[in-house]
CSV table of C-alpha atoms in Angstrom, one decimal:
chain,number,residue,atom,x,y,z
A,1067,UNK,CA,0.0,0.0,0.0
A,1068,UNK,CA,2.7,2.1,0.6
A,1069,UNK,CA,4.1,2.0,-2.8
A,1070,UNK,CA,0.7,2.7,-4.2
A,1071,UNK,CA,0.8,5.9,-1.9
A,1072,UNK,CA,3.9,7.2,-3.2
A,1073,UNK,CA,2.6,6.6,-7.1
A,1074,UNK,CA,-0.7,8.1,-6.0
A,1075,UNK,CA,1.8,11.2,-4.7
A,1076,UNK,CA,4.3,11.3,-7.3
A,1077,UNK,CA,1.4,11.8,-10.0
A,1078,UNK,CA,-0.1,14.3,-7.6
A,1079,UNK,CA,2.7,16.3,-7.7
A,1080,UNK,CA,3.6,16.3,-11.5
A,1081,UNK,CA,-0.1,17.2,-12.2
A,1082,UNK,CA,0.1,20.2,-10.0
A,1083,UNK,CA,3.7,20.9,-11.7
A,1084,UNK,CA,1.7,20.6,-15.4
A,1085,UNK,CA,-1.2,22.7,-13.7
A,1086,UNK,CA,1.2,25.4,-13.0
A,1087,UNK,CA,2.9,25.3,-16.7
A,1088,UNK,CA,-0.8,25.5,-18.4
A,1089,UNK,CA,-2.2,28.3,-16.1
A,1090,UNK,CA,0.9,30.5,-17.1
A,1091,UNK,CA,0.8,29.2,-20.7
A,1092,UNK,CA,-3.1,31.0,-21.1
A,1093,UNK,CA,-3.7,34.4,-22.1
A,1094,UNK,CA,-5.3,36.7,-20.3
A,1095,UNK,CA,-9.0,38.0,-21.1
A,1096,UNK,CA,-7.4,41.3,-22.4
A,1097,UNK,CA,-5.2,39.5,-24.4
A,1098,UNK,CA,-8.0,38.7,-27.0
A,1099,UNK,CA,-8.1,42.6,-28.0
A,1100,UNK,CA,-4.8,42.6,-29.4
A,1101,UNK,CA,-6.0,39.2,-31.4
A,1102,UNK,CA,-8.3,41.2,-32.9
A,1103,UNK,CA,-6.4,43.9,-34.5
A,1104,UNK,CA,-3.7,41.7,-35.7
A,1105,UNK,CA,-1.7,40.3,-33.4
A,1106,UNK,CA,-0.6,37.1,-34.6
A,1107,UNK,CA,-2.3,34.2,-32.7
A,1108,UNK,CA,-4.2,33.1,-35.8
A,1109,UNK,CA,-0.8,32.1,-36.8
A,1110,UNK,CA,-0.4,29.8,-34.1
A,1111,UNK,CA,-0.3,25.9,-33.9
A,1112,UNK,CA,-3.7,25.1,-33.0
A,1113,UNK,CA,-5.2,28.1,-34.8
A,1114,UNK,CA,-7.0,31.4,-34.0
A,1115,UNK,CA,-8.8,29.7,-31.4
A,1116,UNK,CA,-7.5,26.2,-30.8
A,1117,UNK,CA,-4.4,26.9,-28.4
A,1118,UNK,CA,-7.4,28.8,-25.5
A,1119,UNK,CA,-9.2,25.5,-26.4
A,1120,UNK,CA,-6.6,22.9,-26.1
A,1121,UNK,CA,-4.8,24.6,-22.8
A,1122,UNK,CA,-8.1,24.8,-20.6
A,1123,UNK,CA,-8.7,21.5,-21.6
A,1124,UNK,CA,-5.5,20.2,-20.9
A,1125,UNK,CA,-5.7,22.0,-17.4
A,1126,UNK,CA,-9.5,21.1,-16.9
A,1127,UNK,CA,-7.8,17.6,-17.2
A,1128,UNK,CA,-4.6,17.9,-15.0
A,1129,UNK,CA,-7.2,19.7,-12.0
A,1130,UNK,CA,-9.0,16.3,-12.1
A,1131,UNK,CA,-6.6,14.5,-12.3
A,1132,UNK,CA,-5.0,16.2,-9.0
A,1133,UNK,CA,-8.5,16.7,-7.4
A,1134,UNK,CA,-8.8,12.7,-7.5
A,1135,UNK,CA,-5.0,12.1,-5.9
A,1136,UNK,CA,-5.7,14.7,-3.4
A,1137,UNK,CA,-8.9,12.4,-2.5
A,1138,UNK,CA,-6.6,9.0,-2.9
A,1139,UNK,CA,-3.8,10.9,-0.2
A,1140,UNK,CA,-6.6,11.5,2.1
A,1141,UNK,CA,-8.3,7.7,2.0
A,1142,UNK,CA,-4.8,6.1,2.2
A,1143,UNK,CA,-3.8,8.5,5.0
A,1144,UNK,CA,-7.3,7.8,6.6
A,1145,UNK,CA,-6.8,3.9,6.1
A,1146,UNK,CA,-3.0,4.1,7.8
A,1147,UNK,CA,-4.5,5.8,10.9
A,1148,UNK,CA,-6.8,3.6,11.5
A,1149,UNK,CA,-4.4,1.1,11.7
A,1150,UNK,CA,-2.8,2.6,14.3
A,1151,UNK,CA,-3.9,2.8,18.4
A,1152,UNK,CA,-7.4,3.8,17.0
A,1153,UNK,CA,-9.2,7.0,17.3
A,1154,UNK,CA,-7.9,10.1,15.5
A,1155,UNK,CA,-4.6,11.9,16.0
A,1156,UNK,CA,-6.5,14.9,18.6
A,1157,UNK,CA,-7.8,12.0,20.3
A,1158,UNK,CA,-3.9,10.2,20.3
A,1159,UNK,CA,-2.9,14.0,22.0
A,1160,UNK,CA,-4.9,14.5,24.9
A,1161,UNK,CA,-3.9,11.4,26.6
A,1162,UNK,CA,-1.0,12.0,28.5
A,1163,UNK,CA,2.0,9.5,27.8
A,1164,UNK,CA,3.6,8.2,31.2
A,1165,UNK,CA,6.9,9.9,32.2
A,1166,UNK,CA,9.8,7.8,33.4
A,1167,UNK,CA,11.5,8.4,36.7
A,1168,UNK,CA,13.2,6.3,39.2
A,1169,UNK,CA,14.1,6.5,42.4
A,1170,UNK,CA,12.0,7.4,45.4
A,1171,UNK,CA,9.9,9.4,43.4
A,1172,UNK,CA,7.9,7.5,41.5
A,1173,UNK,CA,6.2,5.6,44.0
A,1174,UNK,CA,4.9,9.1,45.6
A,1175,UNK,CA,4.0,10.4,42.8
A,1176,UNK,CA,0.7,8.7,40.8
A,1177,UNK,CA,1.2,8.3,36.7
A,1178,UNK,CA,4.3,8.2,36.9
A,1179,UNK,CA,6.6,4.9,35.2
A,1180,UNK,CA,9.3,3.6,37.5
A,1181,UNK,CA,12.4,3.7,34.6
A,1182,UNK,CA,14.2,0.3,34.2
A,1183,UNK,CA,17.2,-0.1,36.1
A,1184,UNK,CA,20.5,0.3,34.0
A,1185,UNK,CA,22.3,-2.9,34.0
A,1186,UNK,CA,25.9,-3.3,34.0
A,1187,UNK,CA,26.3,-4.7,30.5
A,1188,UNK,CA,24.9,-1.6,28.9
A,1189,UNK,CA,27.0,1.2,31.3
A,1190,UNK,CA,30.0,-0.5,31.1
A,1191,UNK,CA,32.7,1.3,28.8
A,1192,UNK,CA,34.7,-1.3,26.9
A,1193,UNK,CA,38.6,-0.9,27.3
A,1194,UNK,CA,39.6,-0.2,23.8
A,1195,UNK,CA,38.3,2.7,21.8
C-alpha cells in the first residue's frame, strides 16, 4: 500500500507541476483585443482559437486528475490511521504518555513509570576505543 501511496503522490505532484505550466501558458481576457487587431495568434499551432481550447482542456484535465490524488492521499492516509492505536490523532494528543522516573519518586508520585534499572552490561565502557 505504501508503494501505491507514493505513485498516487508522485502523479499528484507532476499534475500540480503541469497545472502550473498551463495556467501560465493561457492568455489573459485582455489579451483577445490585441488578437483582434492583428496580433498574430491566428498564426499559431492550433489556430486562432485552438491553443485557449486545447490549454483549458488540458488544465481542466490535469485539475482532475489532481483533485482525485488529493482524494486518494486522504483515503490512504485515513486507512493508515486507523491502523494505528485507533481514534484520530487529537484523540492520540490529549492522553498524557507516562513519564519515566526512578528512584524514590515514583512511587509518591501517581502516573508516573518507574524507569528500568540500568544494567551493568549496557553502562559498562569497553577498554579499547
Amino acid at each position: 500500500m505504501q508503494v501505491m501511496m507514493n505513485l498516487v503522490l508522485l502523479l499528484q505532484l507532476v499534475t500540480a507541476i503541469v497545472m502550473i505550466g498551463l495556467v501560465l501558458m493561457q492568455h489573459g481576457k485582455g489579451a483577445d483585443m490585441g488578437a483582434a487587431f492583428g496580433g498574430g495568434s491566428s498564426g499559431s499551432l492550433f489556430g486562432a482559437t485552438g491553443s485557449a481550447n486545447f490549454l483549458s482542456r488540458s488544465t481542466a484535465v490535469a485539475a482532475t486528475l489532481f483533485f482525485v490524488c488529493t482524494l486518494a492521499l486522504a483515503y490512504f492516509g485515513n486507512l493508515r490511521g486507523a491502523g494505528g492505536s485507533g481514534g484520530s490523532i487529537l484523540d492520540r494528543a490529549a492522553a498524557p504518555a507516562p513519564v519515566a522516573a526512578s528512584g524514590p519518586v515514583a512511587a509518591q508520585i501517581p502516573g508516573l513509570v518507574a524507569a528500568p534499572a540500568a544494567s551493568a552490561a549496557t553502562t559498562s565502557v569497553p577498554a579499547s576505543h
